[in-house]
Amino acid sequence: MKHTIEQTADGLRISAQAPQNQQQGLLDELAKCAAGICSCPTPQYEKLSAIDVKAEADRVTVDLKVKPGEQIDTADIEKCLAHTAQQAGL
């Protein structure tokens, strides 16, 4: 799954390319992440105040909002994205 991760004022933004015919599986997995019930092996959830997922025509955007004073480990997020893509069959 091709994606980019960029810093934002309040966390990270992940933009993942996902054709519409493959988005539902990815959205289902990301919904689990947003609810805190996905199977990603990471301690990063504790650092987040919110996860916002948006589907667009050919991509999915995820905004990770960090709690004050916390920092997200981008390398750990990369591992989670690989795991999530595998779970979604991408």
Short mmCIF file of N, CA and C in Angstrom, two decimals:
data_model
loop_
_atom_site.label_atom_id
_atom_site.label_comp_id
_atom_site.label_asym_id
_atom_site.label_seq_id
_atom_site.Cartn_x
_atom_site.Cartn_y
_atom_site.Cartn_z
N MET A 1 0.85 -1.16 0.00
CA MET A 1 0.00 0.00 0.00
C MET A 1 0.90 1.24 0.00
N LYS A 2 0.77 2.05 -1.02
CA LYS A 2 1.54 3.29 -1.08
C LYS A 2 0.91 4.30 -0.13
N HIS A 3 1.77 4.99 0.61
CA HIS A 3 1.27 5.98 1.55
C HIS A 3 2.34 7.02 1.85
N THR A 4 1.89 8.13 2.43
CA THR A 4 2.79 9.14 2.94
C THR A 4 2.39 9.46 4.37
N ILE A 5 3.37 9.89 5.14
CA ILE A 5 3.13 10.32 6.51
C ILE A 5 3.74 11.70 6.64
N GLU A 6 2.93 12.65 7.09
CA GLU A 6 3.45 14.00 7.27
C GLU A 6 3.07 14.54 8.64
N GLN A 7 3.94 15.38 9.18
CA GLN A 7 3.67 16.05 10.45
C GLN A 7 2.59 17.10 10.24
N THR A 8 1.72 17.25 11.21
CA THR A 8 0.73 18.32 11.21
C THR A 8 0.88 19.09 12.51
N ALA A 9 0.12 20.15 12.65
CA ALA A 9 0.21 20.96 13.86
C ALA A 9 -0.13 20.18 15.13
N ASP A 10 -1.01 19.17 14.99
CA ASP A 10 -1.43 18.43 16.18
C ASP A 10 -1.18 16.93 16.10
N GLY A 11 -0.28 16.49 15.21
CA GLY A 11 0.03 15.06 15.12
C GLY A 11 0.59 14.67 13.78
N LEU A 12 -0.01 13.63 13.20
CA LEU A 12 0.42 13.10 11.90
C LEU A 12 -0.77 12.94 10.98
N ARG A 13 -0.51 13.07 9.68
CA ARG A 13 -1.52 12.77 8.67
C ARG A 13 -0.95 11.67 7.77
N ILE A 14 -1.73 10.61 7.64
CA ILE A 14 -1.37 9.50 6.78
C ILE A 14 -2.31 9.54 5.58
N SER A 15 -1.73 9.54 4.38
CA SER A 15 -2.52 9.47 3.15
C SER A 15 -2.13 8.17 2.45
N ALA A 16 -3.09 7.28 2.29
CA ALA A 16 -2.84 5.99 1.67
C ALA A 16 -3.62 5.88 0.37
N GLN A 17 -2.93 5.47 -0.69
CA GLN A 17 -3.61 5.25 -1.95
C GLN A 17 -4.42 3.98 -1.84
N ALA A 18 -5.69 4.07 -2.20
CA ALA A 18 -6.57 2.90 -2.13
C ALA A 18 -7.69 3.10 -3.13
N PRO A 19 -7.67 2.34 -4.23
CA PRO A 19 -8.76 2.44 -5.19
C PRO A 19 -10.09 2.14 -4.50
N GLN A 20 -11.17 2.73 -4.99
CA GLN A 20 -12.47 2.58 -4.33
C GLN A 20 -12.87 1.12 -4.15
N ASN A 21 -12.51 0.26 -5.09
CA ASN A 21 -12.91 -1.15 -4.97
C ASN A 21 -12.12 -1.89 -3.88
N GLN A 22 -11.08 -1.26 -3.31
CA GLN A 22 -10.31 -1.87 -2.24
C GLN A 22 -10.42 -1.09 -0.93
N GLN A 23 -11.15 0.00 -0.94
CA GLN A 23 -11.21 0.86 0.24
C GLN A 23 -11.94 0.24 1.42
N GLN A 24 -12.98 -0.52 1.18
CA GLN A 24 -13.80 -0.98 2.29
C GLN A 24 -13.01 -1.81 3.30
N GLY A 25 -12.17 -2.71 2.82
CA GLY A 25 -11.36 -3.52 3.74
C GLY A 25 -10.43 -2.65 4.57
N LEU A 26 -9.82 -1.67 3.91
CA LEU A 26 -8.92 -0.77 4.62
C LEU A 26 -9.70 0.08 5.63
N LEU A 27 -10.85 0.59 5.21
CA LEU A 27 -11.67 1.39 6.13
C LEU A 27 -12.14 0.57 7.33
N ASP A 28 -12.48 -0.70 7.09
CA ASP A 28 -12.89 -1.57 8.20
C ASP A 28 -11.76 -1.73 9.22
N GLU A 29 -10.55 -1.95 8.72
CA GLU A 29 -9.40 -2.13 9.62
C GLU A 29 -9.08 -0.83 10.35
N LEU A 30 -9.13 0.30 9.64
CA LEU A 30 -8.85 1.58 10.28
C LEU A 30 -9.92 1.95 11.30
N ALA A 31 -11.15 1.54 11.07
CA ALA A 31 -12.21 1.78 12.05
C ALA A 31 -11.89 1.05 13.35
N LYS A 32 -11.33 -0.15 13.23
CA LYS A 32 -10.91 -0.89 14.43
C LYS A 32 -9.82 -0.12 15.17
N CYS A 33 -8.88 0.45 14.39
CA CYS A 33 -7.80 1.24 15.00
C CYS A 33 -8.39 2.45 15.74
N ALA A 34 -9.32 3.14 15.09
CA ALA A 34 -9.93 4.33 15.70
C ALA A 34 -10.68 3.97 16.99
N ALA A 35 -11.22 2.76 17.03
CA ALA A 35 -11.94 2.30 18.22
C ALA A 35 -11.00 1.70 19.27
N GLY A 36 -9.71 1.56 18.91
CA GLY A 36 -8.74 1.00 19.84
C GLY A 36 -8.80 -0.51 19.97
N ILE A 37 -9.38 -1.18 18.95
CA ILE A 37 -9.53 -2.63 19.03
C ILE A 37 -8.83 -3.36 17.88
N CYS A 38 -7.94 -2.70 17.17
CA CYS A 38 -7.26 -3.40 16.08
C CYS A 38 -6.13 -4.24 16.66
N SER A 39 -5.53 -5.05 15.82
CA SER A 39 -4.51 -5.98 16.30
C SER A 39 -3.09 -5.46 16.09
N CYS A 40 -2.93 -4.18 15.79
CA CYS A 40 -1.58 -3.61 15.64
C CYS A 40 -0.82 -3.71 16.97
N PRO A 41 0.38 -4.23 16.91
CA PRO A 41 1.18 -4.32 18.13
C PRO A 41 1.93 -3.01 18.38
N THR A 42 1.29 -2.05 19.02
CA THR A 42 1.94 -0.75 19.24
C THR A 42 1.48 -0.10 20.53
N PRO A 43 2.39 0.64 21.16
CA PRO A 43 2.00 1.43 22.34
C PRO A 43 1.58 2.86 21.96
N GLN A 44 1.47 3.16 20.68
CA GLN A 44 1.19 4.53 20.24
C GLN A 44 -0.23 4.99 20.57
N TYR A 45 -1.18 4.06 20.72
CA TYR A 45 -2.57 4.44 21.03
C TYR A 45 -2.67 5.31 22.27
N GLU A 46 -1.85 5.00 23.27
CA GLU A 46 -1.90 5.72 24.53
C GLU A 46 -1.54 7.19 24.35
N LYS A 47 -0.84 7.52 23.26
CA LYS A 47 -0.37 8.88 23.02
C LYS A 47 -1.37 9.72 22.22
N LEU A 48 -2.44 9.10 21.75
CA LEU A 48 -3.38 9.77 20.86
C LEU A 48 -4.63 10.25 21.59
N SER A 49 -5.11 11.42 21.16
CA SER A 49 -6.38 11.91 21.67
C SER A 49 -7.50 11.60 20.69
N ALA A 50 -7.15 11.38 19.40
CA ALA A 50 -8.18 11.08 18.39
C ALA A 50 -7.54 10.48 17.14
N ILE A 51 -8.35 9.67 16.45
CA ILE A 51 -7.99 9.14 15.13
C ILE A 51 -9.18 9.45 14.23
N ASP A 52 -8.94 10.25 13.19
CA ASP A 52 -10.00 10.60 12.25
C ASP A 52 -9.68 9.98 10.90
N VAL A 53 -10.62 9.22 10.35
CA VAL A 53 -10.44 8.52 9.08
C VAL A 53 -11.41 9.10 8.06
N LYS A 54 -10.88 9.43 6.86
CA LYS A 54 -11.72 9.96 5.78
C LYS A 54 -11.41 9.21 4.49
N ALA A 55 -12.45 8.83 3.77
CA ALA A 55 -12.30 8.18 2.47
C ALA A 55 -12.52 9.21 1.38
N GLU A 56 -11.67 9.17 0.37
CA GLU A 56 -11.80 10.04 -0.79
C GLU A 56 -11.82 9.15 -2.02
N ALA A 57 -11.87 9.75 -3.19
CA ALA A 57 -12.03 9.00 -4.44
C ALA A 57 -11.00 7.87 -4.60
N ASP A 58 -9.75 8.16 -4.37
CA ASP A 58 -8.71 7.14 -4.61
C ASP A 58 -7.73 7.01 -3.46
N ARG A 59 -8.14 7.50 -2.28
CA ARG A 59 -7.25 7.39 -1.14
C ARG A 59 -8.02 7.48 0.17
N VAL A 60 -7.33 7.12 1.22
CA VAL A 60 -7.87 7.22 2.57
C VAL A 60 -6.90 8.09 3.36
N THR A 61 -7.44 9.02 4.12
CA THR A 61 -6.62 9.91 4.95
C THR A 61 -6.93 9.63 6.40
N VAL A 62 -5.86 9.52 7.20
CA VAL A 62 -6.00 9.28 8.63
C VAL A 62 -5.26 10.39 9.36
N ASP A 63 -5.95 11.11 10.21
CA ASP A 63 -5.33 12.13 11.04
C ASP A 63 -5.18 11.58 12.45
N LEU A 64 -3.94 11.53 12.92
CA LEU A 64 -3.65 11.08 14.27
C LEU A 64 -3.40 12.33 15.11
N LYS A 65 -4.23 12.57 16.09
CA LYS A 65 -4.09 13.75 16.95
C LYS A 65 -3.44 13.30 18.26
N VAL A 66 -2.34 13.97 18.57
CA VAL A 66 -1.52 13.59 19.72
C VAL A 66 -1.95 14.35 20.98
N LYS A 67 -1.90 13.65 22.10
CA LYS A 67 -2.16 14.31 23.39
C LYS A 67 -1.05 15.32 23.66
N PRO A 68 -1.34 16.39 24.38
CA PRO A 68 -0.31 17.37 24.72
C PRO A 68 0.89 16.72 25.40
N GLY A 69 2.09 17.09 24.94
CA GLY A 69 3.32 16.58 25.54
C GLY A 69 3.79 15.24 25.00
N GLU A 70 3.03 14.63 24.13
CA GLU A 70 3.39 13.32 23.57
C GLU A 70 3.96 13.46 22.16
N GLN A 71 4.72 12.45 21.73
CA GLN A 71 5.22 12.38 20.36
C GLN A 71 4.98 10.97 19.84
N ILE A 72 4.62 10.89 18.57
CA ILE A 72 4.35 9.59 17.95
C ILE A 72 5.63 9.08 17.30
N ASP A 73 5.89 7.80 17.46
CA ASP A 73 7.02 7.13 16.82
C ASP A 73 6.61 6.76 15.40
N THR A 74 7.11 7.50 14.43
CA THR A 74 6.73 7.29 13.03
C THR A 74 7.12 5.89 12.54
N ALA A 75 8.26 5.38 12.99
CA ALA A 75 8.68 4.03 12.57
C ALA A 75 7.68 2.99 13.06
N ASP A 76 7.14 3.19 14.25
CA ASP A 76 6.14 2.28 14.78
C ASP A 76 4.84 2.38 13.98
N ILE A 77 4.49 3.59 13.57
CA ILE A 77 3.30 3.79 12.74
C ILE A 77 3.47 3.09 11.40
N GLU A 78 4.68 3.13 10.83
CA GLU A 78 4.96 2.42 9.57
C GLU A 78 4.69 0.91 9.73
N LYS A 79 5.11 0.34 10.85
CA LYS A 79 4.86 -1.08 11.12
C LYS A 79 3.36 -1.35 11.21
N CYS A 80 2.64 -0.45 11.87
CA CYS A 80 1.19 -0.60 11.99
C CYS A 80 0.51 -0.52 10.63
N LEU A 81 0.97 0.38 9.78
CA LEU A 81 0.38 0.50 8.45
C LEU A 81 0.60 -0.77 7.64
N ALA A 82 1.78 -1.35 7.74
CA ALA A 82 2.06 -2.60 7.03
C ALA A 82 1.14 -3.70 7.54
N HIS A 83 0.96 -3.77 8.85
CA HIS A 83 0.07 -4.77 9.47
C HIS A 83 -1.37 -4.55 9.03
N THR A 84 -1.81 -3.29 9.05
CA THR A 84 -3.18 -2.96 8.68
C THR A 84 -3.45 -3.29 7.21
N ALA A 85 -2.48 -2.96 6.36
CA ALA A 85 -2.63 -3.27 4.92
C ALA A 85 -2.74 -4.78 4.71
N GLN A 86 -1.95 -5.54 5.44
CA GLN A 86 -2.01 -7.00 5.33
C GLN A 86 -3.38 -7.52 5.81
N GLN A 87 -3.86 -6.99 6.93
CA GLN A 87 -5.16 -7.40 7.44
C GLN A 87 -6.29 -7.07 6.45
N ALA A 88 -6.11 -5.95 5.71
CA ALA A 88 -7.14 -5.51 4.77
C ALA A 88 -6.99 -6.19 3.41
N GLY A 89 -5.96 -7.02 3.25
CA GLY A 89 -5.76 -7.74 2.00
C GLY A 89 -5.16 -6.89 0.88
N LEU A 90 -4.43 -5.83 1.25
CA LEU A 90 -3.80 -4.96 0.24
C LEU A 90 -2.35 -5.35 0.01
#
